[in-house]
């Protein structure tokens, strides 16, 4: 007689470590243009580690140097939010960026605002091609799958005092095998929960780094112009707008200074800022803050 077992509400998957040989293979690093890749077992925050490193040892951390951790204990997001995921359940990676063009000339710093969006685009393409997930970008730098957050990206400026090209640290956190009870908030998700075709963190990380490096190098060689053709295709501006689920939606923007703005998210400007038209027809430039997607009834429309 078969006895029905209670179904587990939490899918689990084995959590193996990153394949160091595959990530540190000279052919992979050379093909991606990665100057160095360091893997640590545990740290508070890969972004914080690299911000300290480029301050104290700037010559040791060149453009496209990478730090990844099996476990982050004090990851940081926008608005100084902190969280911790179980060891080996996520991809936690930070990249040093020192943007110069093919002639070695610095990219204008006003273009730096596009770097987190470039990272979101590279990760979105990775999830689509490698994991079979219909990922989209939510302004300013979240990656969603079926409306839930699966990844966040944070860009932080390094020091500018030594006369070299100022460094940007680009951190990415991707939920890979987190179960429902391990998610930081109910509106989050993971590759495991979404039925991804792979949860192999090594495969995902290699693909993300390769895609990001190619897009980044093309962006730098275009002098950081978001309207220039990128990597043999359309511009960064057009690519991001095409996959940004925020555009065309009614949104509530929580702005610095405890202000709120409700309106229609229409487009991105030349700096990657979000343009929101309020219900009086006035257009506002949103450069920072949280954005909530509203349903029609929430926005004041019947």
mmCIF file of C-alpha atoms in Angstrom:
data_model
loop_
_atom_site.group_PDB
_atom_site.id
_atom_site.type_symbol
_atom_site.label_atom_id
_atom_site.label_comp_id
_atom_site.label_asym_id
_atom_site.label_seq_id
_atom_site.Cartn_x
_atom_site.Cartn_y
_atom_site.Cartn_z
ATOM 1 C CA UNK A 1 0.000 0.000 0.000
ATOM 2 C CA UNK A 2 1.390 3.362 -1.031
ATOM 3 C CA UNK A 3 1.497 5.970 1.667
ATOM 4 C CA UNK A 4 1.235 9.531 0.459
ATOM 5 C CA UNK A 5 4.087 11.607 1.808
ATOM 6 C CA UNK A 6 3.531 15.260 2.555
ATOM 7 C CA UNK A 7 4.898 17.354 -0.275
ATOM 8 C CA UNK A 8 7.821 19.546 0.621
ATOM 9 C CA UNK A 9 6.998 23.194 0.103
ATOM 10 C CA UNK A 10 10.667 24.070 -0.277
ATOM 11 C CA UNK A 11 12.654 22.726 -3.236
ATOM 12 C CA UNK A 12 16.250 22.031 -2.334
ATOM 13 C CA UNK A 13 19.299 21.596 -4.491
ATOM 14 C CA UNK A 14 22.847 20.529 -3.711
ATOM 15 C CA UNK A 15 25.106 23.510 -3.122
ATOM 16 C CA UNK A 16 28.538 22.774 -4.465
ATOM 17 C CA UNK A 17 31.390 25.234 -4.563
ATOM 18 C CA UNK A 18 32.480 27.201 -7.575
ATOM 19 C CA UNK A 19 34.759 25.360 -10.002
ATOM 20 C CA UNK A 20 37.982 27.255 -9.379
ATOM 21 C CA UNK A 21 39.855 25.572 -12.222
ATOM 22 C CA UNK A 22 37.210 26.636 -14.738
ATOM 23 C CA UNK A 23 37.033 30.199 -13.446
ATOM 24 C CA UNK A 24 40.791 30.661 -13.175
ATOM 25 C CA UNK A 25 41.642 28.992 -16.478
ATOM 26 C CA UNK A 26 43.997 31.295 -18.421
ATOM 27 C CA UNK A 27 42.057 30.816 -21.667
ATOM 28 C CA UNK A 28 38.811 31.990 -20.069
ATOM 29 C CA UNK A 29 40.431 34.988 -18.374
ATOM 30 C CA UNK A 30 42.221 36.019 -21.568
ATOM 31 C CA UNK A 31 39.134 35.623 -23.765
ATOM 32 C CA UNK A 32 37.032 37.719 -21.396
ATOM 33 C CA UNK A 33 39.777 40.277 -20.822
ATOM 34 C CA UNK A 34 39.689 39.766 -17.054
ATOM 35 C CA UNK A 35 42.870 41.103 -15.467
ATOM 36 C CA UNK A 36 42.573 38.927 -12.362
ATOM 37 C CA UNK A 37 39.936 36.826 -10.611
ATOM 38 C CA UNK A 38 40.023 36.114 -6.889
ATOM 39 C CA UNK A 39 37.709 33.641 -5.153
ATOM 40 C CA UNK A 40 37.214 33.792 -1.378
ATOM 41 C CA UNK A 41 35.218 31.446 0.804
ATOM 42 C CA UNK A 42 33.519 34.086 2.923
ATOM 43 C CA UNK A 43 33.536 37.862 3.353
ATOM 44 C CA UNK A 44 31.293 40.637 4.543
ATOM 45 C CA UNK A 45 30.884 42.316 1.165
ATOM 46 C CA UNK A 46 32.822 41.923 -2.071
ATOM 47 C CA UNK A 47 32.032 45.540 -2.949
ATOM 48 C CA UNK A 48 33.386 46.806 0.358
ATOM 49 C CA UNK A 49 36.498 44.644 -0.047
ATOM 50 C CA UNK A 50 37.245 46.065 -3.496
ATOM 51 C CA UNK A 51 36.551 49.646 -2.426
ATOM 52 C CA UNK A 52 39.212 49.192 0.263
ATOM 53 C CA UNK A 53 41.564 47.460 -2.164
ATOM 54 C CA UNK A 54 41.450 50.165 -4.846
ATOM 55 C CA UNK A 55 42.066 52.740 -2.107
ATOM 56 C CA UNK A 56 45.056 51.050 -0.479
ATOM 57 C CA UNK A 57 46.517 49.149 -3.459
ATOM 58 C CA UNK A 58 45.231 50.872 -6.627
ATOM 59 C CA UNK A 59 47.965 49.465 -8.858
ATOM 60 C CA UNK A 60 47.130 45.910 -7.793
ATOM 61 C CA UNK A 61 43.529 46.140 -8.993
ATOM 62 C CA UNK A 62 43.330 46.964 -12.680
ATOM 63 C CA UNK A 63 40.319 47.330 -14.949
ATOM 64 C CA UNK A 64 38.154 44.181 -15.011
ATOM 65 C CA UNK A 65 39.646 42.693 -11.858
ATOM 66 C CA UNK A 66 37.061 40.410 -10.242
ATOM 67 C CA UNK A 67 36.339 39.300 -6.688
ATOM 68 C CA UNK A 68 33.726 36.636 -5.954
ATOM 69 C CA UNK A 69 32.726 34.986 -2.690
ATOM 70 C CA UNK A 70 31.042 31.709 -1.867
ATOM 71 C CA UNK A 71 29.320 33.426 1.064
ATOM 72 C CA UNK A 72 28.600 37.084 1.801
ATOM 73 C CA UNK A 73 27.619 37.903 5.362
ATOM 74 C CA UNK A 74 26.923 41.632 4.995
ATOM 75 C CA UNK A 75 25.910 42.273 1.411
ATOM 76 C CA UNK A 76 24.790 45.814 0.713
ATOM 77 C CA UNK A 77 22.194 47.102 -1.713
ATOM 78 C CA UNK A 78 20.694 50.451 -2.581
ATOM 79 C CA UNK A 79 19.657 52.724 0.307
ATOM 80 C CA UNK A 80 22.227 50.883 2.452
ATOM 81 C CA UNK A 81 20.059 47.761 2.766
ATOM 82 C CA UNK A 82 21.841 44.680 4.082
ATOM 83 C CA UNK A 83 21.120 40.990 3.732
ATOM 84 C CA UNK A 84 22.757 37.571 3.920
ATOM 85 C CA UNK A 85 22.132 34.476 1.808
ATOM 86 C CA UNK A 86 23.110 30.918 2.750
ATOM 87 C CA UNK A 87 26.591 29.879 1.667
ATOM 88 C CA UNK A 88 26.877 28.757 -1.966
ATOM 89 C CA UNK A 89 23.249 29.659 -2.716
ATOM 90 C CA UNK A 90 23.958 32.795 -4.729
ATOM 91 C CA UNK A 91 26.438 34.496 -7.023
ATOM 92 C CA UNK A 92 28.155 37.361 -5.231
ATOM 93 C CA UNK A 93 30.650 39.103 -7.488
ATOM 94 C CA UNK A 94 32.215 42.536 -7.768
ATOM 95 C CA UNK A 95 34.235 43.977 -10.644
ATOM 96 C CA UNK A 96 36.724 46.841 -10.722
ATOM 97 C CA UNK A 97 36.018 49.173 -13.631
ATOM 98 C CA UNK A 98 38.450 51.844 -14.806
ATOM 99 C CA UNK A 99 36.742 52.967 -18.018
ATOM 100 C CA UNK A 100 39.069 54.028 -20.824
ATOM 101 C CA UNK A 101 38.683 53.785 -24.597
ATOM 102 C CA UNK A 102 40.912 51.850 -26.996
ATOM 103 C CA UNK A 103 43.401 54.760 -27.007
ATOM 104 C CA UNK A 104 43.641 54.696 -23.228
ATOM 105 C CA UNK A 105 41.707 57.945 -22.793
ATOM 106 C CA UNK A 106 39.284 58.116 -19.852
ATOM 107 C CA UNK A 107 35.580 57.748 -20.529
ATOM 108 C CA UNK A 108 33.630 60.814 -19.302
ATOM 109 C CA UNK A 109 32.486 60.266 -15.730
ATOM 110 C CA UNK A 110 28.936 61.340 -16.648
ATOM 111 C CA UNK A 111 28.720 58.023 -18.530
ATOM 112 C CA UNK A 112 29.339 56.053 -15.333
ATOM 113 C CA UNK A 113 25.627 56.159 -14.509
ATOM 114 C CA UNK A 114 25.107 53.602 -17.299
ATOM 115 C CA UNK A 115 27.449 50.987 -15.849
ATOM 116 C CA UNK A 116 24.915 49.383 -13.503
ATOM 117 C CA UNK A 117 22.388 49.241 -16.351
ATOM 118 C CA UNK A 118 25.038 47.635 -18.551
ATOM 119 C CA UNK A 119 25.546 45.021 -15.847
ATOM 120 C CA UNK A 120 21.803 44.422 -15.600
ATOM 121 C CA UNK A 121 21.626 43.971 -19.369
ATOM 122 C CA UNK A 122 24.492 41.460 -19.378
ATOM 123 C CA UNK A 123 22.893 39.499 -16.538
ATOM 124 C CA UNK A 124 19.485 39.554 -18.224
ATOM 125 C CA UNK A 125 21.029 38.084 -21.388
ATOM 126 C CA UNK A 126 22.862 35.457 -19.321
ATOM 127 C CA UNK A 127 19.660 34.331 -17.618
ATOM 128 C CA UNK A 128 17.793 34.154 -20.898
ATOM 129 C CA UNK A 129 20.438 32.234 -22.826
ATOM 130 C CA UNK A 130 21.998 30.077 -20.106
ATOM 131 C CA UNK A 131 19.074 29.470 -17.738
ATOM 132 C CA UNK A 132 16.059 29.828 -20.045
ATOM 133 C CA UNK A 133 14.427 32.483 -17.874
ATOM 134 C CA UNK A 134 12.430 35.461 -19.235
ATOM 135 C CA UNK A 135 14.358 38.119 -17.341
ATOM 136 C CA UNK A 136 13.620 41.843 -17.470
ATOM 137 C CA UNK A 137 15.196 44.981 -16.018
ATOM 138 C CA UNK A 138 13.492 47.148 -13.408
ATOM 139 C CA UNK A 139 14.851 50.656 -13.034
ATOM 140 C CA UNK A 140 17.361 51.493 -11.781
ATOM 141 C CA UNK A 141 19.280 48.210 -11.576
ATOM 142 C CA UNK A 142 17.202 45.192 -10.567
ATOM 143 C CA UNK A 143 16.682 42.092 -12.672
ATOM 144 C CA UNK A 144 13.246 40.477 -12.454
ATOM 145 C CA UNK A 145 11.807 37.146 -13.515
ATOM 146 C CA UNK A 146 8.010 36.999 -13.787
ATOM 147 C CA UNK A 147 7.750 40.177 -11.761
ATOM 148 C CA UNK A 148 9.970 39.067 -8.866
ATOM 149 C CA UNK A 149 13.476 40.244 -8.086
ATOM 150 C CA UNK A 150 16.138 37.668 -8.835
ATOM 151 C CA UNK A 151 19.192 39.929 -8.823
ATOM 152 C CA UNK A 152 20.388 43.352 -7.793
ATOM 153 C CA UNK A 153 23.324 45.418 -8.994
ATOM 154 C CA UNK A 154 25.113 48.203 -7.137
ATOM 155 C CA UNK A 155 27.752 50.553 -8.583
ATOM 156 C CA UNK A 156 29.952 52.510 -6.173
ATOM 157 C CA UNK A 157 32.580 55.102 -7.021
ATOM 158 C CA UNK A 158 36.084 54.583 -5.710
ATOM 159 C CA UNK A 159 38.591 57.260 -4.720
ATOM 160 C CA UNK A 160 39.713 59.931 -7.197
ATOM 161 C CA UNK A 161 42.732 61.337 -5.383
ATOM 162 C CA UNK A 162 45.744 59.728 -7.094
ATOM 163 C CA UNK A 163 45.205 61.183 -10.571
ATOM 164 C CA UNK A 164 44.388 57.823 -12.193
ATOM 165 C CA UNK A 165 41.103 56.925 -13.841
ATOM 166 C CA UNK A 166 38.547 56.799 -11.015
ATOM 167 C CA UNK A 167 37.458 53.258 -10.277
ATOM 168 C CA UNK A 168 33.885 52.059 -10.138
ATOM 169 C CA UNK A 169 33.079 48.890 -8.199
ATOM 170 C CA UNK A 170 30.159 47.045 -9.766
ATOM 171 C CA UNK A 171 28.611 44.449 -7.480
ATOM 172 C CA UNK A 172 26.090 41.836 -8.545
ATOM 173 C CA UNK A 173 24.047 39.512 -6.363
ATOM 174 C CA UNK A 174 22.066 36.731 -8.052
ATOM 175 C CA UNK A 175 19.767 34.347 -6.159
ATOM 176 C CA UNK A 176 20.527 30.877 -7.467
ATOM 177 C CA UNK A 177 19.356 28.041 -5.174
ATOM 178 C CA UNK A 178 17.549 29.936 -2.437
ATOM 179 C CA UNK A 179 14.338 28.245 -1.338
ATOM 180 C CA UNK A 180 11.223 30.248 -0.577
ATOM 181 C CA UNK A 181 11.889 30.437 3.155
ATOM 182 C CA UNK A 182 15.434 31.687 2.505
ATOM 183 C CA UNK A 183 14.443 34.670 0.353
ATOM 184 C CA UNK A 184 15.065 38.105 1.886
ATOM 185 C CA UNK A 185 11.576 39.394 0.965
ATOM 186 C CA UNK A 186 8.397 37.801 -0.457
ATOM 187 C CA UNK A 187 8.829 39.729 -3.714
ATOM 188 C CA UNK A 188 12.157 38.005 -4.429
ATOM 189 C CA UNK A 189 12.797 34.739 -6.251
ATOM 190 C CA UNK A 190 15.660 32.465 -7.327
ATOM 191 C CA UNK A 191 16.715 30.434 -10.349
ATOM 192 C CA UNK A 192 15.718 27.254 -8.523
ATOM 193 C CA UNK A 193 12.208 28.493 -7.755
ATOM 194 C CA UNK A 194 11.707 29.702 -11.329
ATOM 195 C CA UNK A 195 12.675 26.355 -12.860
ATOM 196 C CA UNK A 196 15.900 27.465 -14.526
ATOM 197 C CA UNK A 197 17.524 25.038 -16.928
ATOM 198 C CA UNK A 198 20.728 25.283 -14.877
ATOM 199 C CA UNK A 199 21.668 26.344 -11.371
ATOM 200 C CA UNK A 200 25.386 25.768 -11.980
ATOM 201 C CA UNK A 201 26.918 28.907 -10.496
ATOM 202 C CA UNK A 202 30.207 28.417 -12.340
ATOM 203 C CA UNK A 203 28.490 28.295 -15.728
ATOM 204 C CA UNK A 204 26.359 31.318 -14.878
ATOM 205 C CA UNK A 205 29.256 33.357 -13.521
ATOM 206 C CA UNK A 206 31.522 32.623 -16.489
ATOM 207 C CA UNK A 207 28.794 33.562 -18.936
ATOM 208 C CA UNK A 208 27.920 36.736 -17.052
ATOM 209 C CA UNK A 209 31.531 37.891 -16.858
ATOM 210 C CA UNK A 210 32.107 37.165 -20.534
ATOM 211 C CA UNK A 211 28.966 39.012 -21.635
ATOM 212 C CA UNK A 212 29.584 41.928 -19.335
ATOM 213 C CA UNK A 213 33.211 42.341 -20.409
ATOM 214 C CA UNK A 214 32.282 42.358 -24.118
ATOM 215 C CA UNK A 215 29.527 44.939 -23.656
ATOM 216 C CA UNK A 216 31.657 47.038 -21.319
ATOM 217 C CA UNK A 217 34.642 47.130 -23.664
ATOM 218 C CA UNK A 218 32.403 48.132 -26.575
ATOM 219 C CA UNK A 219 30.789 50.848 -24.434
ATOM 220 C CA UNK A 220 34.200 52.208 -23.422
ATOM 221 C CA UNK A 221 35.457 52.193 -27.006
ATOM 222 C CA UNK A 222 32.412 54.303 -27.900
ATOM 223 C CA UNK A 223 33.629 56.817 -25.261
ATOM 224 C CA UNK A 224 30.706 55.917 -23.021
ATOM 225 C CA UNK A 225 28.135 57.122 -25.554
ATOM 226 C CA UNK A 226 24.875 55.249 -24.758
ATOM 227 C CA UNK A 227 23.480 56.067 -28.223
ATOM 228 C CA UNK A 228 26.385 54.436 -30.111
ATOM 229 C CA UNK A 229 26.115 50.954 -31.566
ATOM 230 C CA UNK A 230 27.280 48.379 -29.047
ATOM 231 C CA UNK A 231 29.101 45.101 -29.744
ATOM 232 C CA UNK A 232 27.877 44.871 -33.320
ATOM 233 C CA UNK A 233 24.262 45.736 -32.532
ATOM 234 C CA UNK A 234 21.989 48.495 -31.288
ATOM 235 C CA UNK A 235 22.980 51.055 -28.675
ATOM 236 C CA UNK A 236 23.038 50.482 -24.933
ATOM 237 C CA UNK A 237 20.224 53.014 -24.569
ATOM 238 C CA UNK A 238 17.981 51.125 -27.006
ATOM 239 C CA UNK A 239 18.856 47.697 -25.613
ATOM 240 C CA UNK A 240 18.075 48.692 -22.047
ATOM 241 C CA UNK A 241 14.824 50.466 -22.933
ATOM 242 C CA UNK A 242 13.683 47.420 -24.938
ATOM 243 C CA UNK A 243 13.866 45.116 -21.897
ATOM 244 C CA UNK A 244 13.026 47.563 -19.107
ATOM 245 C CA UNK A 245 9.666 46.560 -17.649
ATOM 246 C CA UNK A 246 9.395 49.875 -15.772
ATOM 247 C CA UNK A 247 8.799 51.879 -18.941
ATOM 248 C CA UNK A 248 5.186 52.369 -19.929
ATOM 249 C CA UNK A 249 4.039 51.638 -16.379
ATOM 250 C CA UNK A 250 2.406 53.735 -13.700
ATOM 251 C CA UNK A 251 4.990 54.022 -10.941
ATOM 252 C CA UNK A 252 5.532 55.495 -7.513
ATOM 253 C CA UNK A 253 9.056 56.819 -7.054
ATOM 254 C CA UNK A 254 10.333 57.124 -3.493
ATOM 255 C CA UNK A 255 12.788 59.988 -3.781
ATOM 256 C CA UNK A 256 15.561 61.213 -1.482
ATOM 257 C CA UNK A 257 14.260 63.515 1.228
ATOM 258 C CA UNK A 258 11.203 61.348 1.878
ATOM 259 C CA UNK A 259 9.355 62.612 -1.197
ATOM 260 C CA UNK A 260 7.101 60.595 -3.511
ATOM 261 C CA UNK A 261 6.228 60.997 -7.162
ATOM 262 C CA UNK A 262 3.414 59.106 -8.901
ATOM 263 C CA UNK A 263 3.172 59.112 -12.671
ATOM 264 C CA UNK A 264 3.870 57.418 -15.987
ATOM 265 C CA UNK A 265 7.412 56.146 -16.594
ATOM 266 C CA UNK A 266 8.004 57.205 -20.177
ATOM 267 C CA UNK A 267 11.678 56.769 -21.114
ATOM 268 C CA UNK A 268 15.316 57.039 -20.078
ATOM 269 C CA UNK A 269 17.335 60.173 -20.682
ATOM 270 C CA UNK A 270 20.934 60.335 -21.908
ATOM 271 C CA UNK A 271 22.250 59.572 -18.411
ATOM 272 C CA UNK A 272 20.008 56.569 -17.771
ATOM 273 C CA UNK A 273 17.738 58.570 -15.461
ATOM 274 C CA UNK A 274 14.031 57.711 -15.452
ATOM 275 C CA UNK A 275 11.620 60.285 -16.879
ATOM 276 C CA UNK A 276 8.239 60.251 -15.139
ATOM 277 C CA UNK A 277 5.236 62.290 -16.287
ATOM 278 C CA UNK A 278 2.974 63.165 -13.371
ATOM 279 C CA UNK A 279 -0.821 63.363 -13.620
ATOM 280 C CA UNK A 280 -0.582 67.079 -14.286
ATOM 281 C CA UNK A 281 1.492 66.442 -17.419
ATOM 282 C CA UNK A 282 4.797 67.628 -15.971
ATOM 283 C CA UNK A 283 7.911 65.577 -16.709
ATOM 284 C CA UNK A 284 10.287 64.823 -13.852
ATOM 285 C CA UNK A 285 13.827 63.435 -13.996
ATOM 286 C CA UNK A 286 14.352 60.690 -11.401
ATOM 287 C CA UNK A 287 18.043 60.065 -10.835
ATOM 288 C CA UNK A 288 17.885 58.040 -7.618
ATOM 289 C CA UNK A 289 15.378 56.301 -5.385
ATOM 290 C CA UNK A 290 13.158 53.249 -5.218
ATOM 291 C CA UNK A 291 10.464 52.720 -7.839
ATOM 292 C CA UNK A 292 7.306 50.683 -7.244
ATOM 293 C CA UNK A 293 5.254 49.426 -10.185
ATOM 294 C CA UNK A 294 1.599 50.277 -9.644
ATOM 295 C CA UNK A 295 -1.592 48.673 -10.845
ATOM 296 C CA UNK A 296 -4.091 50.977 -12.530
ATOM 297 C CA UNK A 297 -6.282 51.236 -9.426
ATOM 298 C CA UNK A 298 -3.275 52.189 -7.281
ATOM 299 C CA UNK A 299 -2.279 55.024 -9.594
ATOM 300 C CA UNK A 300 -5.612 56.773 -9.314
ATOM 301 C CA UNK A 301 -7.168 55.458 -12.508
ATOM 302 C CA UNK A 302 -10.320 53.388 -12.498
#
